[in-house]
PDB file of N, CA and C in Angstrom:
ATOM      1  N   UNK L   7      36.397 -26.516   9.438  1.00 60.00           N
ATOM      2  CA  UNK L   7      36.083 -25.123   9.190  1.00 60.00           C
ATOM      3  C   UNK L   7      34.942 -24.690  10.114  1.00 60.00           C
ATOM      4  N   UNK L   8      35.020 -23.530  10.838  1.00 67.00           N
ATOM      5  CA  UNK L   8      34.007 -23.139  11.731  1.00 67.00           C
ATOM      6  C   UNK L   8      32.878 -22.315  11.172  1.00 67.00           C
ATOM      7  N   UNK L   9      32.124 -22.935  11.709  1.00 70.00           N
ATOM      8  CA  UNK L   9      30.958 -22.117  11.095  1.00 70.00           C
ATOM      9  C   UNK L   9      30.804 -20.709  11.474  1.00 70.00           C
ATOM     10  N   UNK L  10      30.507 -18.955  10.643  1.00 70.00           N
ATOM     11  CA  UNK L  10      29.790 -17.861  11.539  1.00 70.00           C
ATOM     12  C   UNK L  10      29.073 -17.588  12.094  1.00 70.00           C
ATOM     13  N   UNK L  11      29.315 -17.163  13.109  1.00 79.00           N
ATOM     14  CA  UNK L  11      28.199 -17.174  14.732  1.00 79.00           C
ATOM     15  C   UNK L  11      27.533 -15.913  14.248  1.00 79.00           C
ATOM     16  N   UNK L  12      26.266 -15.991  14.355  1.00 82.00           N
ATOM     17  CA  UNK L  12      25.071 -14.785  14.452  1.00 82.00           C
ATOM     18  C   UNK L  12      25.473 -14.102  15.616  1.00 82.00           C
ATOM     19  N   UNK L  13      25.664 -12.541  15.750  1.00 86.00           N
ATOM     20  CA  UNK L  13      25.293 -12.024  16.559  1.00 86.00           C
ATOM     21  C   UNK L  13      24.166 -11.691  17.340  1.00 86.00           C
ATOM     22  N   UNK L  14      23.973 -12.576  18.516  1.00 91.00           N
ATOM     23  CA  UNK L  14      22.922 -12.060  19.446  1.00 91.00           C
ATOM     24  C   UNK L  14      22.115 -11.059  19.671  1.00 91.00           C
ATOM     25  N   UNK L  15      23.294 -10.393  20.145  1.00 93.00           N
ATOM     26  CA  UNK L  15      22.739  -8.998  20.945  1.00 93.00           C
ATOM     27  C   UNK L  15      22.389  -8.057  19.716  1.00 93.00           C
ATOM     28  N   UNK L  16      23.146  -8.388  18.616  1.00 93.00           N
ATOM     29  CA  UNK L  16      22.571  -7.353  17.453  1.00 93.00           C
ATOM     30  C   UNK L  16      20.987  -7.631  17.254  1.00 93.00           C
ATOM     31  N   UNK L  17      20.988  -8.974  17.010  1.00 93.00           N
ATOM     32  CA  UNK L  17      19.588 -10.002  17.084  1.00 93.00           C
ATOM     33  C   UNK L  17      18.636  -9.700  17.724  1.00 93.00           C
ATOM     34  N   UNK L  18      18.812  -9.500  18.699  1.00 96.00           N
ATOM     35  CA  UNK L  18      17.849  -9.359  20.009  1.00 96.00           C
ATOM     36  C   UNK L  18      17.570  -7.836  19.509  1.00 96.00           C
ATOM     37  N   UNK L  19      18.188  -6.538  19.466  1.00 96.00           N
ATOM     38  CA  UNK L  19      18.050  -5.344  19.204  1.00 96.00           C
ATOM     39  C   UNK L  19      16.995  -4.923  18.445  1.00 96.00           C
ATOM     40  N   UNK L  20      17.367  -5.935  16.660  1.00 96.00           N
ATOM     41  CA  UNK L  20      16.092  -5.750  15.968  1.00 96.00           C
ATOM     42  C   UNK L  20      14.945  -6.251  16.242  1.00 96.00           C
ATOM     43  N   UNK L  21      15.110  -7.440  17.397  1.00 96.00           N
ATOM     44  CA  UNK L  21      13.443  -7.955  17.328  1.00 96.00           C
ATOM     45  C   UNK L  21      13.015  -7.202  18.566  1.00 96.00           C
ATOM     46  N   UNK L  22      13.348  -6.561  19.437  1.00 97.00           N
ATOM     47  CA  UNK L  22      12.985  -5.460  20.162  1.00 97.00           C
ATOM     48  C   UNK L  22      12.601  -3.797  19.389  1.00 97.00           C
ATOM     49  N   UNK L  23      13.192  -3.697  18.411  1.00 97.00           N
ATOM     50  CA  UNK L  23      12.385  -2.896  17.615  1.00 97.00           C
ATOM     51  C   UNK L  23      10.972  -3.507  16.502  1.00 97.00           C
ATOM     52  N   UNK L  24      11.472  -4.117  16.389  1.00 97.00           N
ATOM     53  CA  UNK L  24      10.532  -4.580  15.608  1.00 97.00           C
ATOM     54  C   UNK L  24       8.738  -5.095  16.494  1.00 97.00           C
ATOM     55  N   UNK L  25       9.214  -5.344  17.812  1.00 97.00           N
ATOM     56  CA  UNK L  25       7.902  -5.624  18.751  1.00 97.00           C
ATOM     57  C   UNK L  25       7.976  -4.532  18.922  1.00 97.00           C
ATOM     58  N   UNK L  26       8.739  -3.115  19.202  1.00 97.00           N
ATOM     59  CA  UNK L  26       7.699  -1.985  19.230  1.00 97.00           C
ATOM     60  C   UNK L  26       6.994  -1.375  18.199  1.00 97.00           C
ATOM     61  N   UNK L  27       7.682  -1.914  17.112  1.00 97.00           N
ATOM     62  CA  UNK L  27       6.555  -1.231  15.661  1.00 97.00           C
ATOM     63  C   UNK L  27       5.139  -1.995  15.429  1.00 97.00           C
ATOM     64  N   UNK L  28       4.982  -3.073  16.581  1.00 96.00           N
ATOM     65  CA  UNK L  28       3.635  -3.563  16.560  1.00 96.00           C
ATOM     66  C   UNK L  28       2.735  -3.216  16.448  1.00 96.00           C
ATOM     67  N   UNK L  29       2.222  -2.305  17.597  1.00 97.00           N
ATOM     68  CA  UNK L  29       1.544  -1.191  18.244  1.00 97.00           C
ATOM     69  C   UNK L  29       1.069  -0.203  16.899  1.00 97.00           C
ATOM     70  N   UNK L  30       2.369   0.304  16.453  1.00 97.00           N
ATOM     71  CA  UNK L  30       2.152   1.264  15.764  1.00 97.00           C
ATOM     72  C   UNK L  30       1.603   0.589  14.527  1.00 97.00           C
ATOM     73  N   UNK L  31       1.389  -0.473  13.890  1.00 96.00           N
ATOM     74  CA  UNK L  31       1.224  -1.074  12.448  1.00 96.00           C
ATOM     75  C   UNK L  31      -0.534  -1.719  12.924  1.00 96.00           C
ATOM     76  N   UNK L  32      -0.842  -1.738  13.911  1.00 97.00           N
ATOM     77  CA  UNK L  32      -1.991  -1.885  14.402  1.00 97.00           C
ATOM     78  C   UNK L  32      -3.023  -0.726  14.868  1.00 97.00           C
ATOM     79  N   UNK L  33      -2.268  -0.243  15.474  1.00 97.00           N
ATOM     80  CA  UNK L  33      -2.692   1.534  15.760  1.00 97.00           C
ATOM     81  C   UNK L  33      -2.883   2.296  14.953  1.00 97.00           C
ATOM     82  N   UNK L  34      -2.335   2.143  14.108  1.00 97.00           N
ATOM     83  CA  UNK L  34      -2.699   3.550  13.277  1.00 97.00           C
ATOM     84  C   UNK L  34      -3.453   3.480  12.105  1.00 97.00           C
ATOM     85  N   UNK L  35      -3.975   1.755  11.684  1.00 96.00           N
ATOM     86  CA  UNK L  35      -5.307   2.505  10.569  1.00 96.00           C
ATOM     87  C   UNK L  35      -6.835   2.603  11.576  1.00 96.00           C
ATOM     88  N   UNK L  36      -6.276   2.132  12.886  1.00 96.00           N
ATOM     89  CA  UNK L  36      -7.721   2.728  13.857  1.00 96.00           C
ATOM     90  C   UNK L  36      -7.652   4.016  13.923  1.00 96.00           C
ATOM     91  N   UNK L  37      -6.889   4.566  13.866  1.00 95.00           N
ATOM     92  CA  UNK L  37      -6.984   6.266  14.637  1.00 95.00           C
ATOM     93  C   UNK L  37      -7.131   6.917  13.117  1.00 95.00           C
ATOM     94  N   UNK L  38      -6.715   6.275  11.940  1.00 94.00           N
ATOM     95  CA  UNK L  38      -6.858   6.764  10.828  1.00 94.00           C
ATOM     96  C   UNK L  38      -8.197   6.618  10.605  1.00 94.00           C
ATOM     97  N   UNK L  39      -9.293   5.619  10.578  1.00 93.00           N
ATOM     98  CA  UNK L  39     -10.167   5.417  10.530  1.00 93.00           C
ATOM     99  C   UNK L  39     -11.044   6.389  11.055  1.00 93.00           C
ATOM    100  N   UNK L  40     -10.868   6.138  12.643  1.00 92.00           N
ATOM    101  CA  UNK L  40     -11.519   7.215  13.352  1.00 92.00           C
ATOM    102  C   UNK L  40     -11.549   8.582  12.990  1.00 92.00           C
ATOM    103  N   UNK L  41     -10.398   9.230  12.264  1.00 92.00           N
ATOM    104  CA  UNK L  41      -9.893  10.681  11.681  1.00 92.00           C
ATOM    105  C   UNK L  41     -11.126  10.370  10.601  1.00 92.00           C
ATOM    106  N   UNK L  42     -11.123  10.003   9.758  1.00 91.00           N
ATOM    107  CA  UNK L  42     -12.715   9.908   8.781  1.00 91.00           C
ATOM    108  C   UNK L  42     -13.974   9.984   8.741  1.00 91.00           C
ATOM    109  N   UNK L  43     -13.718   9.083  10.249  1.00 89.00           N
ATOM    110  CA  UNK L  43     -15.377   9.597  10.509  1.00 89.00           C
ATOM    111  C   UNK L  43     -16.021  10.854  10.655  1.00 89.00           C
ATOM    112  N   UNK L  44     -17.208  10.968  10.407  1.00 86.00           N
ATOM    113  CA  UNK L  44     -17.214  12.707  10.205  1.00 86.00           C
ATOM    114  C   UNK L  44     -17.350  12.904  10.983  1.00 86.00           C
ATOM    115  N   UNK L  45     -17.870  12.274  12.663  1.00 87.00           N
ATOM    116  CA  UNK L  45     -18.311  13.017  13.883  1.00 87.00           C
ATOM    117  C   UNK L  45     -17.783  13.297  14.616  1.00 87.00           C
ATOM    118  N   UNK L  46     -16.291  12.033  14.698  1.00 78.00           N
ATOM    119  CA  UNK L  46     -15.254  13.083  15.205  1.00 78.00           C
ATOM    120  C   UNK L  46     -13.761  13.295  14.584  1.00 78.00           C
ATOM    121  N   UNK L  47     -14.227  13.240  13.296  1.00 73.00           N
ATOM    122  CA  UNK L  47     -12.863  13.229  12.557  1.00 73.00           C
ATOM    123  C   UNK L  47     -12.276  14.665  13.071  1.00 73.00           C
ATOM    124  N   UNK L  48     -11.113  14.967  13.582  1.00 86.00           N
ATOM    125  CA  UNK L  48     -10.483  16.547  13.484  1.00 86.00           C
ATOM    126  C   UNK L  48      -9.090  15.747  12.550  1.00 86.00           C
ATOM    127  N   UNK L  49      -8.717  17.540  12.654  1.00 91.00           N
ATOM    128  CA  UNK L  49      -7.254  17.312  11.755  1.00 91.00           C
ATOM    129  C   UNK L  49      -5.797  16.853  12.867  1.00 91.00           C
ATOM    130  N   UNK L  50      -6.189  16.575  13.920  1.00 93.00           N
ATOM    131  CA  UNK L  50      -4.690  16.376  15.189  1.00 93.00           C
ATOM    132  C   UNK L  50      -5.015  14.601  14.694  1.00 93.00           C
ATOM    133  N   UNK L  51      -6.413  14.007  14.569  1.00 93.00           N
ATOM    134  CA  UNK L  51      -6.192  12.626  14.677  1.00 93.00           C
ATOM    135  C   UNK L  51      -5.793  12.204  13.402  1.00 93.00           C
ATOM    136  N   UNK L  52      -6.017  12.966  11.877  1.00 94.00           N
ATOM    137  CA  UNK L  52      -5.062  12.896  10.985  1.00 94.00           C
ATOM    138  C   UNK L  52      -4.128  12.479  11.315  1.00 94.00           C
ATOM    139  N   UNK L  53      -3.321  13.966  11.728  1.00 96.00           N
ATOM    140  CA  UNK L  53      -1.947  13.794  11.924  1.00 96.00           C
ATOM    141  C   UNK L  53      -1.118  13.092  12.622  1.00 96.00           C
ATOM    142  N   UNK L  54      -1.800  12.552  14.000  1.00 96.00           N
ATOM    143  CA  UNK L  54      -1.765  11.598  14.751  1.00 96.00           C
ATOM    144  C   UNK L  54      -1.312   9.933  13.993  1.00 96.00           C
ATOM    145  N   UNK L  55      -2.063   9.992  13.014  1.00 96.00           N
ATOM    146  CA  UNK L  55      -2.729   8.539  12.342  1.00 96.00           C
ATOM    147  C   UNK L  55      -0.924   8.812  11.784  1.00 96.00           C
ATOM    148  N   UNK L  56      -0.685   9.832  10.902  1.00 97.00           N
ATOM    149  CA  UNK L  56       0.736  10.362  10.140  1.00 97.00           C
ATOM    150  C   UNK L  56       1.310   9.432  10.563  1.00 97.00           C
ATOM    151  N   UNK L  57       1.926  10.143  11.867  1.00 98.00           N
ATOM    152  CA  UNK L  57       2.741   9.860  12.914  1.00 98.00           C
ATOM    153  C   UNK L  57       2.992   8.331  13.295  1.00 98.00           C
ATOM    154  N   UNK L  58       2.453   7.893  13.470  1.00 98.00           N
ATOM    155  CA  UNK L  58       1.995   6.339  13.936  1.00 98.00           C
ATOM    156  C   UNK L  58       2.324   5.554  12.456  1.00 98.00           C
ATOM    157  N   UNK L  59       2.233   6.057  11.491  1.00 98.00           N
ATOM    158  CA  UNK L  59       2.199   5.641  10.351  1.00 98.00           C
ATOM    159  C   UNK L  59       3.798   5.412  10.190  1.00 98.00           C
ATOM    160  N   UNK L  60       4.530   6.523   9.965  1.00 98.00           N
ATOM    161  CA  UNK L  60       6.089   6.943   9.535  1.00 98.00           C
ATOM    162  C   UNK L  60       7.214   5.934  11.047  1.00 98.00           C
ATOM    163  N   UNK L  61       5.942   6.152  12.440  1.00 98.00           N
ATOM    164  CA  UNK L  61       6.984   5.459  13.527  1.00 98.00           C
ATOM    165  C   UNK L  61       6.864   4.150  12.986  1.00 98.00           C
ATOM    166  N   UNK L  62       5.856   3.371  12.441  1.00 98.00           N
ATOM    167  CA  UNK L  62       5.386   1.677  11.953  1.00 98.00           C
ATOM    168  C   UNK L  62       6.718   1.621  11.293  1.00 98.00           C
ATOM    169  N   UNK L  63       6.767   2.333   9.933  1.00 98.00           N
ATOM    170  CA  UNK L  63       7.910   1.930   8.860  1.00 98.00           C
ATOM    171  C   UNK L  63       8.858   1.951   9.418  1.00 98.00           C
ATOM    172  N   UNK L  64       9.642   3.238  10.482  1.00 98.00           N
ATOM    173  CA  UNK L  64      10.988   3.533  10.690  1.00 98.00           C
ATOM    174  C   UNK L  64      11.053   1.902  11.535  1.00 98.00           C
ATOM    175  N   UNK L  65      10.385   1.693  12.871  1.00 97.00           N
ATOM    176  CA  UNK L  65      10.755   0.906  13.499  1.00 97.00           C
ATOM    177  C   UNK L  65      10.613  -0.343  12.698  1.00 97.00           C
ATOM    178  N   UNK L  66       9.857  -0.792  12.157  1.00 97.00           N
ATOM    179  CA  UNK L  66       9.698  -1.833  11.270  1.00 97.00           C
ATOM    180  C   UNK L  66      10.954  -2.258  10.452  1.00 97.00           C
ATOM    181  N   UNK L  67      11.193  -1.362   9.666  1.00 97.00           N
ATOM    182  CA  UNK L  67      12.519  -1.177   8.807  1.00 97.00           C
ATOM    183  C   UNK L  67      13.797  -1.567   9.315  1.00 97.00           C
ATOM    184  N   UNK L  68      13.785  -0.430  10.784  1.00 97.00           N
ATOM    185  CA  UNK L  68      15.139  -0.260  11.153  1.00 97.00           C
ATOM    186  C   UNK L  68      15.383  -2.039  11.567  1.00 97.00           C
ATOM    187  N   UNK L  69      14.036  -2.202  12.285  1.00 97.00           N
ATOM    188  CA  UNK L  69      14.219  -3.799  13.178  1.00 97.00           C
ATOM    189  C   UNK L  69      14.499  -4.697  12.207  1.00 97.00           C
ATOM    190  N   UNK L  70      14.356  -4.744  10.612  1.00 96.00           N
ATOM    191  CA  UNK L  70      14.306  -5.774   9.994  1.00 96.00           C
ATOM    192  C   UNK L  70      15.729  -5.558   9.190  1.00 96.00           C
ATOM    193  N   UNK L  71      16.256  -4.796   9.126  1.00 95.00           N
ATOM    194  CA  UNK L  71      17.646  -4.290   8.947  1.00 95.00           C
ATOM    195  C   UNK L  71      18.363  -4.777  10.041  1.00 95.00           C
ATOM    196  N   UNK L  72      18.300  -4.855  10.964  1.00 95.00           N
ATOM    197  CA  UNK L  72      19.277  -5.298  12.244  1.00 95.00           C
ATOM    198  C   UNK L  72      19.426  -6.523  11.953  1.00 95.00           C
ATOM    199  N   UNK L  73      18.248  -6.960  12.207  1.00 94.00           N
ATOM    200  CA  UNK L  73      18.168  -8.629  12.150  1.00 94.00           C
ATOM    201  C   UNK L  73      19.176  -9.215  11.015  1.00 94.00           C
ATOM    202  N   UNK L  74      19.019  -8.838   9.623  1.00 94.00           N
ATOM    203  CA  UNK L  74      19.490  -9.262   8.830  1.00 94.00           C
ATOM    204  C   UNK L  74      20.850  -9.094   8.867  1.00 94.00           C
ATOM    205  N   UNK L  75      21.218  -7.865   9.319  1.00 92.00           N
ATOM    206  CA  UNK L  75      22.512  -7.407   9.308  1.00 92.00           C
ATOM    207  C   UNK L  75      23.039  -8.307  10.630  1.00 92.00           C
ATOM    208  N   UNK L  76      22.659  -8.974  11.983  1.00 91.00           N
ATOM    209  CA  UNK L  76      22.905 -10.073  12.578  1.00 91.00           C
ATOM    210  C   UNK L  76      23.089 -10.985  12.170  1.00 91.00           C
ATOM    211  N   UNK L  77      22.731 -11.958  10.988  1.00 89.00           N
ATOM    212  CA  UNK L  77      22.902 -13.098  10.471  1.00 89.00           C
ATOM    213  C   UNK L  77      23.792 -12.750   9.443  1.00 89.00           C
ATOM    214  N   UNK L  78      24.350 -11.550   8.597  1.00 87.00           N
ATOM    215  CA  UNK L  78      25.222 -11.242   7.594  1.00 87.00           C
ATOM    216  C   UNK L  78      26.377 -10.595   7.616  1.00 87.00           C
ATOM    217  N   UNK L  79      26.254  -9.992   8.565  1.00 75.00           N
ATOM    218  CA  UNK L  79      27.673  -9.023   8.696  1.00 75.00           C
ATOM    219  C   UNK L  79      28.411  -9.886   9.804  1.00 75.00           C
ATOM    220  N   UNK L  80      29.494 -10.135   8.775  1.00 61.00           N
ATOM    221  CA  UNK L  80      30.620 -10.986   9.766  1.00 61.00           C
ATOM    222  C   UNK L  80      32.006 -10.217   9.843  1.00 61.00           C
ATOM    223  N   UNK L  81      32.188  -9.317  10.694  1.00 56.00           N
ATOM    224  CA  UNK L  81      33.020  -8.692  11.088  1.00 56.00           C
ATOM    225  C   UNK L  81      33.999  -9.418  12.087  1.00 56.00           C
ATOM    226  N   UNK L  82      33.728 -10.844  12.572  1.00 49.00           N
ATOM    227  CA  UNK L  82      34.645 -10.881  13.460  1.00 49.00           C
ATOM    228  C   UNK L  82      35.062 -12.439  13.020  1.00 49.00           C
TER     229      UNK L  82
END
């Protein structure tokens, strides 16, 4: 009986998303931080911090969804 082969390239996809949600899961409680401080907190580095925040999860998510769905979905 043959064993199911992981898809690669699906493989590779999520951990290429997932190294770009790096950045963002590191980045953004600095710029959040910085938004607090009172001297130069404005409201763009808030929103900034948002942003960086929602890209962490999506890419994070989406990459860790791929992956899994590479080792589980056996379509072929």
């Amino acid at each position: 009986m043959e064993q199911p082969k992981t898809d690669r390239d699906k493989l590779m996809k999520g951990v290429k998303l997932v190294a770009f949600a790096f950045p963002f899961i590191f980045g953004a409680p600095i710029v959040l931080t910085m938004a607090f401080d009172p001297e130069q907190g404005t409201w763009w580095l808030t929103a900034l911090a948002v942003i960086m925040i929602l890209a962490a999860f999506y890419l994070g998510g989406r990459g860790l969804l791929t992956i899994i769905s590479s080792f589980f979905d056996r379509t072929s």
